[in-house]
């Protein structure tokens, strides 16, 4: 009996090593998520400093890609709340076959901004996207398609009961990702929405530096220009963030 136990004890580690090599790594997952929070500086329609949070979920398979992002911004000063904004971005893409990196998509963008020039913004769009560059260090995608936008202006003294604006738009977007070094990367998204009544241009750019394992430090800036705004508000809003980000899959 003792000899049988000894043989089993000696042979088990060798069998385990044979089944699981020392350099084994888990296969990549179709699901990834990012959670971040940090400090922010606002200029434009609101000038304050406070905290913000962001969560992004991506489910990327061979045929489809589902993306969802939720952002929250909240700031106060010594007297009152000075900034309160919530963004939701949803996009579903279907990858086309035929030997090229194209896809069709449906997208929804929803914003509640208590102190912005427009307090409610809802945009739905569809269209075609194409990966111009896609390798291990550089990704560049272009998107274009029609959409519909609903804007509710903020109440002002000149317009205490504003009417919402409804507009058919053409949305174009450029999405760029560049891996600078092993632990650093730069992302930049430029989106234009052109409509008959109003047009917007948004630049969302960030620099990410991995600290250790799945943790990273991230600096981001979001600049949005709106062509037509209510009287007494500014055309350009800028949000600068300094966040700690955690990625898991």
PDB file of C-alpha atoms in Angstrom:
ATOM      1  CA  UNK A   1       0.000   0.000   0.000  1.00  0.00           C
ATOM      2  CA  UNK A   2       2.787   2.463   0.933  1.00  0.00           C
ATOM      3  CA  UNK A   3       4.636   1.695  -2.312  1.00  0.00           C
ATOM      4  CA  UNK A   4       1.473   2.384  -4.381  1.00  0.00           C
ATOM      5  CA  UNK A   5       0.920   5.732  -2.661  1.00  0.00           C
ATOM      6  CA  UNK A   6       4.546   6.734  -3.215  1.00  0.00           C
ATOM      7  CA  UNK A   7       4.370   5.866  -6.927  1.00  0.00           C
ATOM      8  CA  UNK A   8       1.152   7.884  -7.316  1.00  0.00           C
ATOM      9  CA  UNK A   9       2.681  10.894  -5.499  1.00  0.00           C
ATOM     10  CA  UNK A  10       5.783  10.883  -7.700  1.00  0.00           C
ATOM     11  CA  UNK A  11       3.994  10.410 -11.010  1.00  0.00           C
ATOM     12  CA  UNK A  12       1.146  12.919 -10.470  1.00  0.00           C
ATOM     13  CA  UNK A  13       3.200  16.142 -10.827  1.00  0.00           C
ATOM     14  CA  UNK A  14       4.796  14.803 -14.021  1.00  0.00           C
ATOM     15  CA  UNK A  15       1.363  14.051 -15.484  1.00  0.00           C
ATOM     16  CA  UNK A  16       0.068  17.497 -14.529  1.00  0.00           C
ATOM     17  CA  UNK A  17       3.034  19.170 -16.227  1.00  0.00           C
ATOM     18  CA  UNK A  18       2.421  17.110 -19.325  1.00  0.00           C
ATOM     19  CA  UNK A  19      -1.212  18.188 -19.449  1.00  0.00           C
ATOM     20  CA  UNK A  20      -0.551  21.879 -18.581  1.00  0.00           C
ATOM     21  CA  UNK A  21       2.774  23.215 -19.966  1.00  0.00           C
ATOM     22  CA  UNK A  22       4.588  25.868 -17.881  1.00  0.00           C
ATOM     23  CA  UNK A  23       4.089  28.532 -20.591  1.00  0.00           C
ATOM     24  CA  UNK A  24       0.363  27.849 -20.993  1.00  0.00           C
ATOM     25  CA  UNK A  25      -1.889  30.905 -21.322  1.00  0.00           C
ATOM     26  CA  UNK A  26      -5.665  31.145 -21.268  1.00  0.00           C
ATOM     27  CA  UNK A  27      -7.172  31.716 -24.745  1.00  0.00           C
ATOM     28  CA  UNK A  28      -8.365  35.284 -25.375  1.00  0.00           C
ATOM     29  CA  UNK A  29     -11.932  36.014 -24.349  1.00  0.00           C
ATOM     30  CA  UNK A  30     -14.629  37.521 -26.586  1.00  0.00           C
ATOM     31  CA  UNK A  31     -15.671  39.745 -23.672  1.00  0.00           C
ATOM     32  CA  UNK A  32     -13.679  42.688 -22.289  1.00  0.00           C
ATOM     33  CA  UNK A  33     -14.588  45.420 -19.840  1.00  0.00           C
ATOM     34  CA  UNK A  34     -13.052  48.675 -18.626  1.00  0.00           C
ATOM     35  CA  UNK A  35     -13.911  50.467 -15.396  1.00  0.00           C
ATOM     36  CA  UNK A  36     -12.363  53.817 -14.548  1.00  0.00           C
ATOM     37  CA  UNK A  37     -12.779  56.711 -12.152  1.00  0.00           C
ATOM     38  CA  UNK A  38     -10.831  59.835 -11.376  1.00  0.00           C
ATOM     39  CA  UNK A  39     -10.474  63.585 -11.267  1.00  0.00           C
ATOM     40  CA  UNK A  40     -11.800  65.995 -13.874  1.00  0.00           C
ATOM     41  CA  UNK A  41     -11.493  69.649 -14.926  1.00  0.00           C
ATOM     42  CA  UNK A  42     -14.342  71.332 -16.820  1.00  0.00           C
ATOM     43  CA  UNK A  43     -14.188  74.488 -18.936  1.00  0.00           C
ATOM     44  CA  UNK A  44     -16.847  75.991 -21.133  1.00  0.00           C
ATOM     45  CA  UNK A  45     -20.460  76.077 -19.980  1.00  0.00           C
ATOM     46  CA  UNK A  46     -19.331  74.697 -16.607  1.00  0.00           C
ATOM     47  CA  UNK A  47     -16.091  75.471 -14.764  1.00  0.00           C
ATOM     48  CA  UNK A  48     -15.402  73.189 -11.819  1.00  0.00           C
ATOM     49  CA  UNK A  49     -13.434  70.197 -10.655  1.00  0.00           C
ATOM     50  CA  UNK A  50     -14.680  66.891  -9.309  1.00  0.00           C
ATOM     51  CA  UNK A  51     -14.891  63.166  -9.989  1.00  0.00           C
ATOM     52  CA  UNK A  52     -16.072  61.129 -12.966  1.00  0.00           C
ATOM     53  CA  UNK A  53     -16.631  57.474 -13.837  1.00  0.00           C
ATOM     54  CA  UNK A  54     -16.779  55.373 -16.976  1.00  0.00           C
ATOM     55  CA  UNK A  55     -17.644  51.754 -17.767  1.00  0.00           C
ATOM     56  CA  UNK A  56     -17.182  50.144 -21.186  1.00  0.00           C
ATOM     57  CA  UNK A  57     -18.278  46.618 -22.178  1.00  0.00           C
ATOM     58  CA  UNK A  58     -17.297  44.943 -25.457  1.00  0.00           C
ATOM     59  CA  UNK A  59     -18.409  41.556 -26.783  1.00  0.00           C
ATOM     60  CA  UNK A  60     -16.470  40.848 -29.980  1.00  0.00           C
ATOM     61  CA  UNK A  61     -17.095  37.620 -31.896  1.00  0.00           C
ATOM     62  CA  UNK A  62     -16.237  36.412 -35.386  1.00  0.00           C
ATOM     63  CA  UNK A  63     -19.415  37.850 -36.938  1.00  0.00           C
ATOM     64  CA  UNK A  64     -20.633  40.603 -34.589  1.00  0.00           C
ATOM     65  CA  UNK A  65     -19.355  43.216 -32.152  1.00  0.00           C
ATOM     66  CA  UNK A  66     -21.450  44.717 -29.343  1.00  0.00           C
ATOM     67  CA  UNK A  67     -20.228  47.815 -27.492  1.00  0.00           C
ATOM     68  CA  UNK A  68     -21.727  49.736 -24.600  1.00  0.00           C
ATOM     69  CA  UNK A  69     -20.279  52.720 -22.718  1.00  0.00           C
ATOM     70  CA  UNK A  70     -21.693  54.607 -19.730  1.00  0.00           C
ATOM     71  CA  UNK A  71     -20.108  57.855 -18.491  1.00  0.00           C
ATOM     72  CA  UNK A  72     -21.006  59.977 -15.485  1.00  0.00           C
ATOM     73  CA  UNK A  73     -19.701  63.424 -14.521  1.00  0.00           C
ATOM     74  CA  UNK A  74     -20.560  65.151 -11.275  1.00  0.00           C
ATOM     75  CA  UNK A  75     -19.103  68.295  -9.714  1.00  0.00           C
ATOM     76  CA  UNK A  76     -19.915  70.731  -6.946  1.00  0.00           C
ATOM     77  CA  UNK A  77     -18.440  73.914  -5.549  1.00  0.00           C
ATOM     78  CA  UNK A  78     -18.831  75.474  -2.119  1.00  0.00           C
ATOM     79  CA  UNK A  79     -22.431  76.476  -2.786  1.00  0.00           C
ATOM     80  CA  UNK A  80     -24.132  74.085  -5.205  1.00  0.00           C
ATOM     81  CA  UNK A  81     -23.847  71.399  -7.852  1.00  0.00           C
ATOM     82  CA  UNK A  82     -22.108  72.853 -10.889  1.00  0.00           C
ATOM     83  CA  UNK A  83     -21.960  69.881 -13.261  1.00  0.00           C
ATOM     84  CA  UNK A  84     -24.083  66.781 -13.717  1.00  0.00           C
ATOM     85  CA  UNK A  85     -23.861  64.857 -16.964  1.00  0.00           C
ATOM     86  CA  UNK A  86     -24.567  61.286 -18.049  1.00  0.00           C
ATOM     87  CA  UNK A  87     -23.657  59.713 -21.402  1.00  0.00           C
ATOM     88  CA  UNK A  88     -24.747  56.344 -22.812  1.00  0.00           C
ATOM     89  CA  UNK A  89     -23.304  55.016 -26.084  1.00  0.00           C
ATOM     90  CA  UNK A  90     -24.474  51.752 -27.642  1.00  0.00           C
ATOM     91  CA  UNK A  91     -23.329  50.230 -30.934  1.00  0.00           C
ATOM     92  CA  UNK A  92     -24.029  46.884 -32.581  1.00  0.00           C
ATOM     93  CA  UNK A  93     -21.950  45.918 -35.632  1.00  0.00           C
ATOM     94  CA  UNK A  94     -22.275  43.049 -38.084  1.00  0.00           C
ATOM     95  CA  UNK A  95     -19.057  42.090 -39.861  1.00  0.00           C
ATOM     96  CA  UNK A  96     -19.336  41.555 -43.590  1.00  0.00           C
ATOM     97  CA  UNK A  97     -17.627  38.652 -45.326  1.00  0.00           C
ATOM     98  CA  UNK A  98     -15.894  38.701 -48.681  1.00  0.00           C
ATOM     99  CA  UNK A  99     -12.239  39.282 -47.856  1.00  0.00           C
ATOM    100  CA  UNK A 100     -12.472  42.898 -46.593  1.00  0.00           C
ATOM    101  CA  UNK A 101     -12.770  44.435 -43.128  1.00  0.00           C
ATOM    102  CA  UNK A 102     -16.150  46.138 -43.513  1.00  0.00           C
ATOM    103  CA  UNK A 103     -19.194  46.160 -41.239  1.00  0.00           C
ATOM    104  CA  UNK A 104     -22.674  47.639 -40.935  1.00  0.00           C
ATOM    105  CA  UNK A 105     -23.802  49.101 -37.618  1.00  0.00           C
ATOM    106  CA  UNK A 106     -26.647  50.552 -35.627  1.00  0.00           C
ATOM    107  CA  UNK A 107     -25.849  53.099 -32.937  1.00  0.00           C
ATOM    108  CA  UNK A 108     -27.512  55.118 -30.190  1.00  0.00           C
ATOM    109  CA  UNK A 109     -26.058  58.066 -28.238  1.00  0.00           C
ATOM    110  CA  UNK A 110     -27.959  59.536 -25.282  1.00  0.00           C
ATOM    111  CA  UNK A 111     -26.918  62.476 -23.079  1.00  0.00           C
ATOM    112  CA  UNK A 112     -28.474  64.108 -20.020  1.00  0.00           C
ATOM    113  CA  UNK A 113     -26.615  67.316 -19.152  1.00  0.00           C
ATOM    114  CA  UNK A 114     -28.137  69.417 -16.414  1.00  0.00           C
ATOM    115  CA  UNK A 115     -25.958  72.472 -17.096  1.00  0.00           C
ATOM    116  CA  UNK A 116     -25.093  72.068 -20.784  1.00  0.00           C
ATOM    117  CA  UNK A 117     -26.358  74.184 -23.660  1.00  0.00           C
ATOM    118  CA  UNK A 118     -28.642  71.223 -24.461  1.00  0.00           C
ATOM    119  CA  UNK A 119     -29.973  69.283 -21.475  1.00  0.00           C
ATOM    120  CA  UNK A 120     -31.120  66.241 -23.479  1.00  0.00           C
ATOM    121  CA  UNK A 121     -29.508  64.884 -26.624  1.00  0.00           C
ATOM    122  CA  UNK A 122     -30.641  61.655 -28.293  1.00  0.00           C
ATOM    123  CA  UNK A 123     -29.082  60.440 -31.532  1.00  0.00           C
ATOM    124  CA  UNK A 124     -29.752  57.212 -33.410  1.00  0.00           C
ATOM    125  CA  UNK A 125     -27.788  56.338 -36.540  1.00  0.00           C
ATOM    126  CA  UNK A 126     -26.895  53.498 -38.850  1.00  0.00           C
ATOM    127  CA  UNK A 127     -24.325  53.076 -41.573  1.00  0.00           C
ATOM    128  CA  UNK A 128     -21.219  51.398 -42.890  1.00  0.00           C
ATOM    129  CA  UNK A 129     -17.774  51.132 -41.325  1.00  0.00           C
ATOM    130  CA  UNK A 130     -14.421  50.053 -42.705  1.00  0.00           C
ATOM    131  CA  UNK A 131     -11.114  49.113 -41.046  1.00  0.00           C
ATOM    132  CA  UNK A 132      -8.457  50.979 -43.028  1.00  0.00           C
ATOM    133  CA  UNK A 133      -5.636  49.650 -40.817  1.00  0.00           C
ATOM    134  CA  UNK A 134      -5.852  46.765 -38.368  1.00  0.00           C
ATOM    135  CA  UNK A 135      -2.691  45.187 -36.961  1.00  0.00           C
ATOM    136  CA  UNK A 136      -1.121  44.572 -33.554  1.00  0.00           C
ATOM    137  CA  UNK A 137      -0.051  48.210 -33.054  1.00  0.00           C
ATOM    138  CA  UNK A 138      -2.317  50.422 -35.212  1.00  0.00           C
ATOM    139  CA  UNK A 139      -6.051  50.488 -35.875  1.00  0.00           C
ATOM    140  CA  UNK A 140      -7.887  53.026 -38.016  1.00  0.00           C
ATOM    141  CA  UNK A 141     -11.610  52.795 -38.794  1.00  0.00           C
ATOM    142  CA  UNK A 142     -13.970  55.049 -40.745  1.00  0.00           C
ATOM    143  CA  UNK A 143     -17.772  55.171 -40.327  1.00  0.00           C
ATOM    144  CA  UNK A 144     -20.483  57.020 -42.233  1.00  0.00           C
ATOM    145  CA  UNK A 145     -24.262  56.891 -42.260  1.00  0.00           C
ATOM    146  CA  UNK A 146     -27.548  58.751 -41.745  1.00  0.00           C
ATOM    147  CA  UNK A 147     -29.225  59.378 -38.426  1.00  0.00           C
ATOM    148  CA  UNK A 148     -31.773  61.333 -36.419  1.00  0.00           C
ATOM    149  CA  UNK A 149     -31.038  63.723 -33.534  1.00  0.00           C
ATOM    150  CA  UNK A 150     -33.279  65.186 -30.814  1.00  0.00           C
ATOM    151  CA  UNK A 151     -32.015  68.212 -28.820  1.00  0.00           C
ATOM    152  CA  UNK A 152     -33.689  69.943 -25.880  1.00  0.00           C
ATOM    153  CA  UNK A 153     -32.153  73.411 -25.252  1.00  0.00           C
ATOM    154  CA  UNK A 154     -31.515  74.655 -21.748  1.00  0.00           C
ATOM    155  CA  UNK A 155     -33.941  77.182 -20.313  1.00  0.00           C
ATOM    156  CA  UNK A 156     -32.708  80.777 -20.500  1.00  0.00           C
ATOM    157  CA  UNK A 157     -34.136  84.172 -19.630  1.00  0.00           C
ATOM    158  CA  UNK A 158     -34.666  84.890 -23.301  1.00  0.00           C
ATOM    159  CA  UNK A 159     -36.261  81.454 -23.871  1.00  0.00           C
ATOM    160  CA  UNK A 160     -37.792  80.141 -20.601  1.00  0.00           C
ATOM    161  CA  UNK A 161     -39.819  77.446 -22.387  1.00  0.00           C
ATOM    162  CA  UNK A 162     -37.676  76.268 -25.313  1.00  0.00           C
ATOM    163  CA  UNK A 163     -38.883  74.005 -28.079  1.00  0.00           C
ATOM    164  CA  UNK A 164     -36.907  70.811 -28.828  1.00  0.00           C
ATOM    165  CA  UNK A 165     -34.973  70.575 -32.079  1.00  0.00           C
ATOM    166  CA  UNK A 166     -35.380  67.517 -34.302  1.00  0.00           C
ATOM    167  CA  UNK A 167     -32.958  67.055 -37.158  1.00  0.00           C
ATOM    168  CA  UNK A 168     -31.959  64.461 -39.752  1.00  0.00           C
ATOM    169  CA  UNK A 169     -28.165  64.194 -39.754  1.00  0.00           C
ATOM    170  CA  UNK A 170     -25.231  62.643 -41.565  1.00  0.00           C
ATOM    171  CA  UNK A 171     -22.795  61.089 -39.089  1.00  0.00           C
ATOM    172  CA  UNK A 172     -19.142  60.456 -39.944  1.00  0.00           C
ATOM    173  CA  UNK A 173     -16.534  59.118 -37.531  1.00  0.00           C
ATOM    174  CA  UNK A 174     -12.806  58.366 -37.506  1.00  0.00           C
ATOM    175  CA  UNK A 175     -11.546  55.960 -34.821  1.00  0.00           C
ATOM    176  CA  UNK A 176      -7.788  55.678 -34.252  1.00  0.00           C
ATOM    177  CA  UNK A 177      -5.790  53.488 -31.865  1.00  0.00           C
ATOM    178  CA  UNK A 178      -1.990  53.475 -31.679  1.00  0.00           C
ATOM    179  CA  UNK A 179       0.159  51.344 -29.397  1.00  0.00           C
ATOM    180  CA  UNK A 180       3.167  53.581 -28.718  1.00  0.00           C
ATOM    181  CA  UNK A 181       5.163  51.134 -26.619  1.00  0.00           C
ATOM    182  CA  UNK A 182       4.513  47.898 -24.791  1.00  0.00           C
ATOM    183  CA  UNK A 183       2.747  49.671 -21.923  1.00  0.00           C
ATOM    184  CA  UNK A 184       1.449  52.897 -23.522  1.00  0.00           C
ATOM    185  CA  UNK A 185      -1.246  53.649 -26.099  1.00  0.00           C
ATOM    186  CA  UNK A 186      -3.030  56.616 -27.692  1.00  0.00           C
ATOM    187  CA  UNK A 187      -6.698  56.610 -28.759  1.00  0.00           C
ATOM    188  CA  UNK A 188      -8.551  59.326 -30.664  1.00  0.00           C
ATOM    189  CA  UNK A 189     -12.149  59.417 -31.972  1.00  0.00           C
ATOM    190  CA  UNK A 190     -13.346  62.287 -34.169  1.00  0.00           C
ATOM    191  CA  UNK A 191     -17.100  62.437 -34.843  1.00  0.00           C
ATOM    192  CA  UNK A 192     -19.026  64.922 -36.993  1.00  0.00           C
ATOM    193  CA  UNK A 193     -22.820  65.187 -37.123  1.00  0.00           C
ATOM    194  CA  UNK A 194     -24.058  67.475 -39.881  1.00  0.00           C
ATOM    195  CA  UNK A 195     -27.728  68.481 -39.945  1.00  0.00           C
ATOM    196  CA  UNK A 196     -29.867  71.098 -41.624  1.00  0.00           C
ATOM    197  CA  UNK A 197     -30.528  72.995 -38.363  1.00  0.00           C
ATOM    198  CA  UNK A 198     -27.376  72.269 -36.390  1.00  0.00           C
ATOM    199  CA  UNK A 199     -23.993  70.535 -36.611  1.00  0.00           C
ATOM    200  CA  UNK A 200     -21.522  69.211 -34.040  1.00  0.00           C
ATOM    201  CA  UNK A 201     -17.876  68.126 -34.000  1.00  0.00           C
ATOM    202  CA  UNK A 202     -16.515  65.994 -31.142  1.00  0.00           C
ATOM    203  CA  UNK A 203     -12.929  64.943 -30.395  1.00  0.00           C
ATOM    204  CA  UNK A 204     -12.475  62.260 -27.726  1.00  0.00           C
ATOM    205  CA  UNK A 205      -8.779  61.539 -27.116  1.00  0.00           C
ATOM    206  CA  UNK A 206      -6.897  59.727 -24.364  1.00  0.00           C
ATOM    207  CA  UNK A 207      -3.422  58.499 -23.436  1.00  0.00           C
ATOM    208  CA  UNK A 208      -3.101  55.298 -21.388  1.00  0.00           C
ATOM    209  CA  UNK A 209      -0.068  54.032 -19.477  1.00  0.00           C
ATOM    210  CA  UNK A 210      -0.203  50.574 -17.891  1.00  0.00           C
ATOM    211  CA  UNK A 211       1.033  50.632 -14.297  1.00  0.00           C
ATOM    212  CA  UNK A 212       0.948  46.914 -13.496  1.00  0.00           C
ATOM    213  CA  UNK A 213      -1.037  43.957 -14.805  1.00  0.00           C
ATOM    214  CA  UNK A 214      -4.602  45.177 -15.536  1.00  0.00           C
ATOM    215  CA  UNK A 215      -4.269  48.640 -13.945  1.00  0.00           C
ATOM    216  CA  UNK A 216      -3.475  51.764 -15.957  1.00  0.00           C
ATOM    217  CA  UNK A 217      -3.304  55.531 -15.592  1.00  0.00           C
ATOM    218  CA  UNK A 218      -5.334  57.387 -18.210  1.00  0.00           C
ATOM    219  CA  UNK A 219      -5.429  61.034 -19.273  1.00  0.00           C
ATOM    220  CA  UNK A 220      -8.378  62.004 -21.458  1.00  0.00           C
ATOM    221  CA  UNK A 221      -9.810  65.083 -23.108  1.00  0.00           C
ATOM    222  CA  UNK A 222     -13.242  65.480 -24.710  1.00  0.00           C
ATOM    223  CA  UNK A 223     -13.892  68.573 -26.823  1.00  0.00           C
ATOM    224  CA  UNK A 224     -17.317  69.181 -28.352  1.00  0.00           C
ATOM    225  CA  UNK A 225     -18.201  72.068 -30.656  1.00  0.00           C
ATOM    226  CA  UNK A 226     -21.873  72.841 -31.378  1.00  0.00           C
ATOM    227  CA  UNK A 227     -22.609  75.262 -34.193  1.00  0.00           C
ATOM    228  CA  UNK A 228     -25.935  76.616 -32.883  1.00  0.00           C
ATOM    229  CA  UNK A 229     -26.450  77.024 -29.112  1.00  0.00           C
ATOM    230  CA  UNK A 230     -28.998  78.890 -26.971  1.00  0.00           C
ATOM    231  CA  UNK A 231     -28.276  82.518 -26.184  1.00  0.00           C
ATOM    232  CA  UNK A 232     -25.922  82.939 -23.239  1.00  0.00           C
ATOM    233  CA  UNK A 233     -24.210  79.545 -23.632  1.00  0.00           C
ATOM    234  CA  UNK A 234     -20.904  78.629 -25.235  1.00  0.00           C
ATOM    235  CA  UNK A 235     -20.313  76.659 -28.412  1.00  0.00           C
ATOM    236  CA  UNK A 236     -17.360  74.639 -27.084  1.00  0.00           C
ATOM    237  CA  UNK A 237     -17.338  72.326 -24.056  1.00  0.00           C
ATOM    238  CA  UNK A 238     -14.126  70.694 -22.827  1.00  0.00           C
ATOM    239  CA  UNK A 239     -13.752  67.922 -20.262  1.00  0.00           C
ATOM    240  CA  UNK A 240     -10.293  66.837 -19.100  1.00  0.00           C
ATOM    241  CA  UNK A 241      -9.988  63.684 -16.975  1.00  0.00           C
ATOM    242  CA  UNK A 242      -7.242  61.987 -14.953  1.00  0.00           C
ATOM    243  CA  UNK A 243      -8.354  58.440 -14.208  1.00  0.00           C
ATOM    244  CA  UNK A 244      -7.276  55.118 -12.805  1.00  0.00           C
ATOM    245  CA  UNK A 245      -8.491  52.352 -15.143  1.00  0.00           C
ATOM    246  CA  UNK A 246      -8.980  48.637 -14.605  1.00  0.00           C
ATOM    247  CA  UNK A 247      -9.402  46.214 -17.526  1.00  0.00           C
ATOM    248  CA  UNK A 248     -10.600  42.626 -17.246  1.00  0.00           C
ATOM    249  CA  UNK A 249     -11.763  39.904 -19.625  1.00  0.00           C
TER     250      UNK A 249
END
